[in-house]
Structures are given as structure tokens and as C-alpha cells.
Amino acid sequence: MRVKEILILAAELACRRDLADYLAGKNGEDASARAREEEMLLRCYNLAENEIALDYLPLRREECFESDGCVPYAAFAEPPVEILSVCDEAGRSLRFAAGEKGVRVREGRAVIRYSVRPRVKGPGDRPELSEKGDARLLALGTACEYALMSGNYDAASLLDRRYRDALACACRERGGRLRMRRWV
């Protein structure tokens, strides 16, 4: 699935059939206005994917390093957001400390598990959250952001409720982190 397909679904969820048709290539009316709306919808998609990946369902990576006592952040394939764990080759957990220049760990080979921030996407890219149900979750988050940015607060409220429910289900199924709801 491509980001463009999620944008089409998000436009439909936001009750913007005209924008969904434009994105699908079915309608070319008022192309400049629709292109601006497509750009705004893509911005909303990137915001939603970022929120999901950083706060709820982290994008995890794992790399093996030869350590001389400190593994610099520049050595990672992608910049880490959070260091989740460090193990030796046998899978035994190692003590580590994340410093400002890198991860301090004993000398030798170390397997470092970490989370990353999603890349900024274009319409032709593939989403990084790609498990079953993620397209709907991303579309709901995108539609909610789009409704808020468009000033349609009633639709945003309804979409936010559906988005939060889908997010809770995804976190329950995959062991993500869900923030506690609190009374203000």
C-alpha cells in the first residue's frame, strides 16, 4: 500500500469525496486548489505517522556493533530516538548508558535495539507502519488532523474518538504504549 491510497481513504473519512476523487485521478476540476489540499493532507499524514511512531507504536531497529566502549550515534544506520536495549551476541542483556555522543557499553560486540523517527513521506512512498490495520489507523489519524486544520471541529471530534479507539486496539494487539487517560 502506498501513502496516496491512505490519503484517499483519509479524504473519504473526512467527508471530502471531491478531494478523494482528485487524488484518485477521477476529477481534475479546480486543480490548483485541490493540489494545495493534497499538500495539506500529506502534511497531516506525516504528523499522524510521526505521532503514532513516537508516542504509541515505536519503529524498532536492531544493529550489531563492534564497541570500543562507546558506540557513536553517527554509526547507526538511522538516528535513534530511544535506546531500548543492548545485548551481547548470545542475547544476554548488557548494562549501557546513553550519553550525548553515543551509547556507552563494554568493549566487544553488542546488539543494540533502538527506536527511530519515521521519514517524511511523499504520495508515492510506502508507510513505515505496515502491519494489518495500520492503513486504517493512519487514515483516521490523517483525517482527524485534516479536519482540525480545516476548521471542521465537529468532524474532528468524531474522527478523534474513532482514531483513539483504533489506536488503543493496535496498542493492545502489539504491545505498544498507551498513555493513561486522566481527568484534568
CSV table of C-alpha atoms in Angstrom, one decimal:
chain,number,residue,atom,x,y,z
A,1,MET,CA,0.0,0.0,0.0
A,2,ARG,CA,1.2,3.5,-0.8
A,3,VAL,CA,0.7,6.8,1.1
A,4,LYS,CA,-1.5,8.0,-1.7
A,5,GLU,CA,-4.1,5.2,-1.0
A,6,ILE,CA,-4.1,6.2,2.7
A,7,LEU,CA,-4.6,9.9,1.7
A,8,ILE,CA,-7.6,8.8,-0.5
A,9,LEU,CA,-9.1,6.9,2.5
A,10,ALA,CA,-8.5,9.8,4.8
A,11,ALA,CA,-10.2,12.2,2.4
A,12,GLU,CA,-13.2,9.9,2.4
A,13,LEU,CA,-13.2,9.7,6.2
A,14,ALA,CA,-13.1,13.5,6.4
A,15,CYS,CA,-16.2,13.6,4.1
A,16,ARG,CA,-14.2,15.1,1.2
A,17,ARG,CA,-15.3,13.0,-1.7
A,18,ASP,CA,-14.2,15.7,-4.2
A,19,LEU,CA,-10.7,15.6,-2.8
A,20,ALA,CA,-10.7,11.7,-2.8
A,21,ASP,CA,-11.7,11.8,-6.4
A,22,TYR,CA,-9.0,14.3,-7.3
A,23,LEU,CA,-6.4,12.1,-5.5
A,24,ALA,CA,-7.6,9.0,-7.4
A,25,GLY,CA,-7.3,10.9,-10.7
A,26,LYS,CA,-11.1,10.9,-11.4
A,27,ASN,CA,-11.7,14.6,-11.2
A,28,GLY,CA,-9.5,17.4,-12.5
A,29,GLU,CA,-11.7,20.4,-11.6
A,30,ASP,CA,-10.0,23.3,-9.8
A,31,ALA,CA,-6.7,21.5,-9.8
A,32,SER,CA,-4.7,24.3,-8.0
A,33,ALA,CA,-7.0,24.3,-5.0
A,34,ARG,CA,-7.0,20.5,-4.9
A,35,ALA,CA,-3.2,20.4,-5.1
A,36,ARG,CA,-3.0,22.7,-2.1
A,37,GLU,CA,-5.4,20.5,-0.2
A,38,GLU,CA,-3.4,17.4,-1.2
A,39,GLU,CA,-0.3,19.0,0.2
A,40,MET,CA,-2.1,19.8,3.4
A,41,LEU,CA,-3.4,16.2,3.6
A,42,LEU,CA,0.1,14.9,3.1
A,43,ARG,CA,1.4,17.1,5.9
A,44,CYS,CA,-1.4,15.7,8.1
A,45,TYR,CA,-0.3,12.2,7.2
A,46,ASN,CA,3.3,12.9,8.2
A,47,LEU,CA,2.1,14.4,11.5
A,48,ALA,CA,-0.1,11.4,12.2
A,49,GLU,CA,2.6,8.8,11.4
A,50,ASN,CA,5.1,10.7,13.5
A,51,GLU,CA,2.7,10.8,16.5
A,52,ILE,CA,1.9,7.1,16.2
A,53,ALA,CA,5.6,6.0,15.9
A,54,LEU,CA,7.0,8.3,18.6
A,55,ASP,CA,4.2,8.0,21.2
A,56,TYR,CA,2.4,4.7,20.7
A,57,LEU,CA,3.9,2.1,18.3
A,58,PRO,CA,7.6,2.7,18.1
A,59,LEU,CA,9.5,1.8,14.9
A,60,ARG,CA,12.2,-0.6,16.2
A,61,ARG,CA,15.6,-1.3,14.6
A,62,GLU,CA,18.4,-3.6,15.6
A,63,GLU,CA,22.1,-3.4,14.7
A,64,CYS,CA,25.2,-5.2,15.7
A,65,PHE,CA,28.3,-3.0,16.5
A,66,GLU,CA,31.9,-3.7,17.4
A,67,SER,CA,32.3,-1.5,20.5
A,68,ASP,CA,35.4,0.0,21.9
A,69,GLY,CA,33.5,1.3,25.0
A,70,CYS,CA,31.3,3.8,23.1
A,71,VAL,CA,29.1,3.4,20.0
A,72,PRO,CA,28.7,6.9,18.5
A,73,TYR,CA,25.2,7.9,17.3
A,74,ALA,CA,26.7,8.6,13.8
A,75,ALA,CA,27.5,4.9,13.4
A,76,PHE,CA,23.8,4.0,13.4
A,77,ALA,CA,22.0,3.4,10.1
A,78,GLU,CA,19.2,5.7,11.2
A,79,PRO,CA,19.3,8.3,14.0
A,80,PRO,CA,18.0,6.7,17.2
A,81,VAL,CA,15.2,8.3,19.2
A,82,GLU,CA,15.5,6.0,22.2
A,83,ILE,CA,17.8,3.1,23.0
A,84,LEU,CA,15.6,0.2,24.0
A,85,SER,CA,18.2,-2.5,24.9
A,86,VAL,CA,21.7,-3.7,24.4
A,87,CYS,CA,22.6,-7.4,24.3
A,88,ASP,CA,25.7,-9.5,23.5
A,89,GLU,CA,25.7,-11.9,20.6
A,90,ALA,CA,24.2,-14.7,22.8
A,91,GLY,CA,21.2,-12.4,23.7
A,92,ARG,CA,22.3,-11.7,27.3
A,93,SER,CA,21.4,-8.2,28.4
A,94,LEU,CA,24.3,-5.7,28.9
A,95,ARG,CA,24.5,-2.6,31.0
A,96,PHE,CA,24.6,0.6,29.0
A,97,ALA,CA,24.3,4.3,29.3
A,98,ALA,CA,23.0,6.6,26.6
A,99,GLY,CA,25.2,9.7,26.6
A,100,GLU,CA,25.2,12.9,24.5
A,101,LYS,CA,27.8,11.5,22.0
A,102,GLY,CA,26.8,7.8,21.9
A,103,VAL,CA,25.9,4.6,23.8
A,104,ARG,CA,28.5,3.6,26.4
A,105,VAL,CA,28.7,-0.2,26.7
A,106,ARG,CA,31.5,-2.7,27.4
A,107,GLU,CA,34.1,-3.4,24.7
A,108,GLY,CA,33.3,-6.2,22.2
A,109,ARG,CA,30.3,-7.0,20.0
A,110,ALA,CA,27.0,-5.5,21.1
A,111,VAL,CA,23.5,-5.8,19.6
A,112,ILE,CA,21.6,-2.5,20.1
A,113,ARG,CA,17.8,-2.3,19.8
A,114,TYR,CA,16.5,1.2,19.3
A,115,SER,CA,13.5,3.2,18.1
A,116,VAL,CA,13.6,5.7,15.2
A,117,ARG,CA,11.5,8.6,13.8
A,118,PRO,CA,9.7,7.9,10.5
A,119,ARG,CA,11.0,9.6,7.4
A,120,VAL,CA,8.9,12.4,5.8
A,121,LYS,CA,6.9,10.7,3.1
A,122,GLY,CA,5.6,11.7,-0.4
A,123,PRO,CA,2.5,10.3,-2.0
A,124,GLY,CA,4.4,7.5,-3.8
A,125,ASP,CA,6.2,6.2,-0.7
A,126,ARG,CA,5.3,3.2,1.4
A,127,PRO,CA,4.3,3.8,5.0
A,128,GLU,CA,6.7,2.5,7.7
A,129,LEU,CA,3.8,1.3,9.8
A,130,SER,CA,2.8,-1.6,7.6
A,131,GLU,CA,1.1,-4.2,9.8
A,132,LYS,CA,-2.5,-5.3,9.3
A,133,GLY,CA,-4.9,-2.4,10.2
A,134,ASP,CA,-2.2,0.3,10.1
A,135,ALA,CA,-3.6,1.8,6.9
A,136,ARG,CA,-7.0,2.5,8.6
A,137,LEU,CA,-5.2,3.8,11.7
A,138,LEU,CA,-3.1,6.1,9.7
A,139,ALA,CA,-6.1,7.2,7.6
A,140,LEU,CA,-8.1,8.0,10.8
A,141,GLY,CA,-5.2,10.0,12.3
A,142,THR,CA,-4.7,11.9,9.0
A,143,ALA,CA,-8.4,12.6,8.6
A,144,CYS,CA,-8.6,13.9,12.2
A,145,GLU,CA,-5.6,16.2,11.7
A,146,TYR,CA,-7.1,17.4,8.4
A,147,ALA,CA,-10.5,18.2,9.9
A,148,LEU,CA,-8.8,20.2,12.7
A,149,MET,CA,-6.6,22.1,10.2
A,150,SER,CA,-9.7,22.8,8.0
A,151,GLY,CA,-11.7,24.2,11.0
A,152,ASN,CA,-14.2,21.4,10.9
A,153,TYR,CA,-14.3,20.8,14.7
A,154,ASP,CA,-17.4,18.6,14.8
A,155,ALA,CA,-15.9,16.1,12.3
A,156,ALA,CA,-12.5,16.3,14.1
A,157,SER,CA,-14.2,15.3,17.4
A,158,LEU,CA,-15.9,12.3,15.9
A,159,LEU,CA,-12.7,11.2,14.0
A,160,ASP,CA,-10.6,11.7,17.1
A,161,ARG,CA,-12.8,9.3,19.0
A,162,ARG,CA,-12.5,6.7,16.3
A,163,TYR,CA,-8.8,7.3,16.0
A,164,ARG,CA,-8.2,6.9,19.7
A,165,ASP,CA,-10.2,3.6,19.7
A,166,ALA,CA,-8.2,2.2,16.8
A,167,LEU,CA,-5.0,3.3,18.5
A,168,ALA,CA,-6.0,1.5,21.7
A,169,CYS,CA,-6.7,-1.7,19.8
A,170,ALA,CA,-3.4,-1.5,18.0
A,171,CYS,CA,-1.5,-0.9,21.2
A,172,ARG,CA,-3.3,-3.9,22.9
A,173,GLU,CA,-2.5,-6.2,20.0
A,174,ARG,CA,1.1,-5.3,19.5
A,175,GLY,CA,2.3,-4.3,23.0
A,176,GLY,CA,2.6,-0.6,22.3
A,177,ARG,CA,2.4,2.1,24.9
A,178,LEU,CA,-0.9,3.8,25.5
A,179,ARG,CA,-0.9,6.9,27.8
A,180,MET,CA,-3.3,6.8,30.7
A,181,ARG,CA,-6.4,8.9,30.4
A,182,ARG,CA,-6.7,11.4,33.2
A,183,TRP,CA,-9.2,13.9,34.4
A,184,VAL,CA,-7.9,17.5,34.2
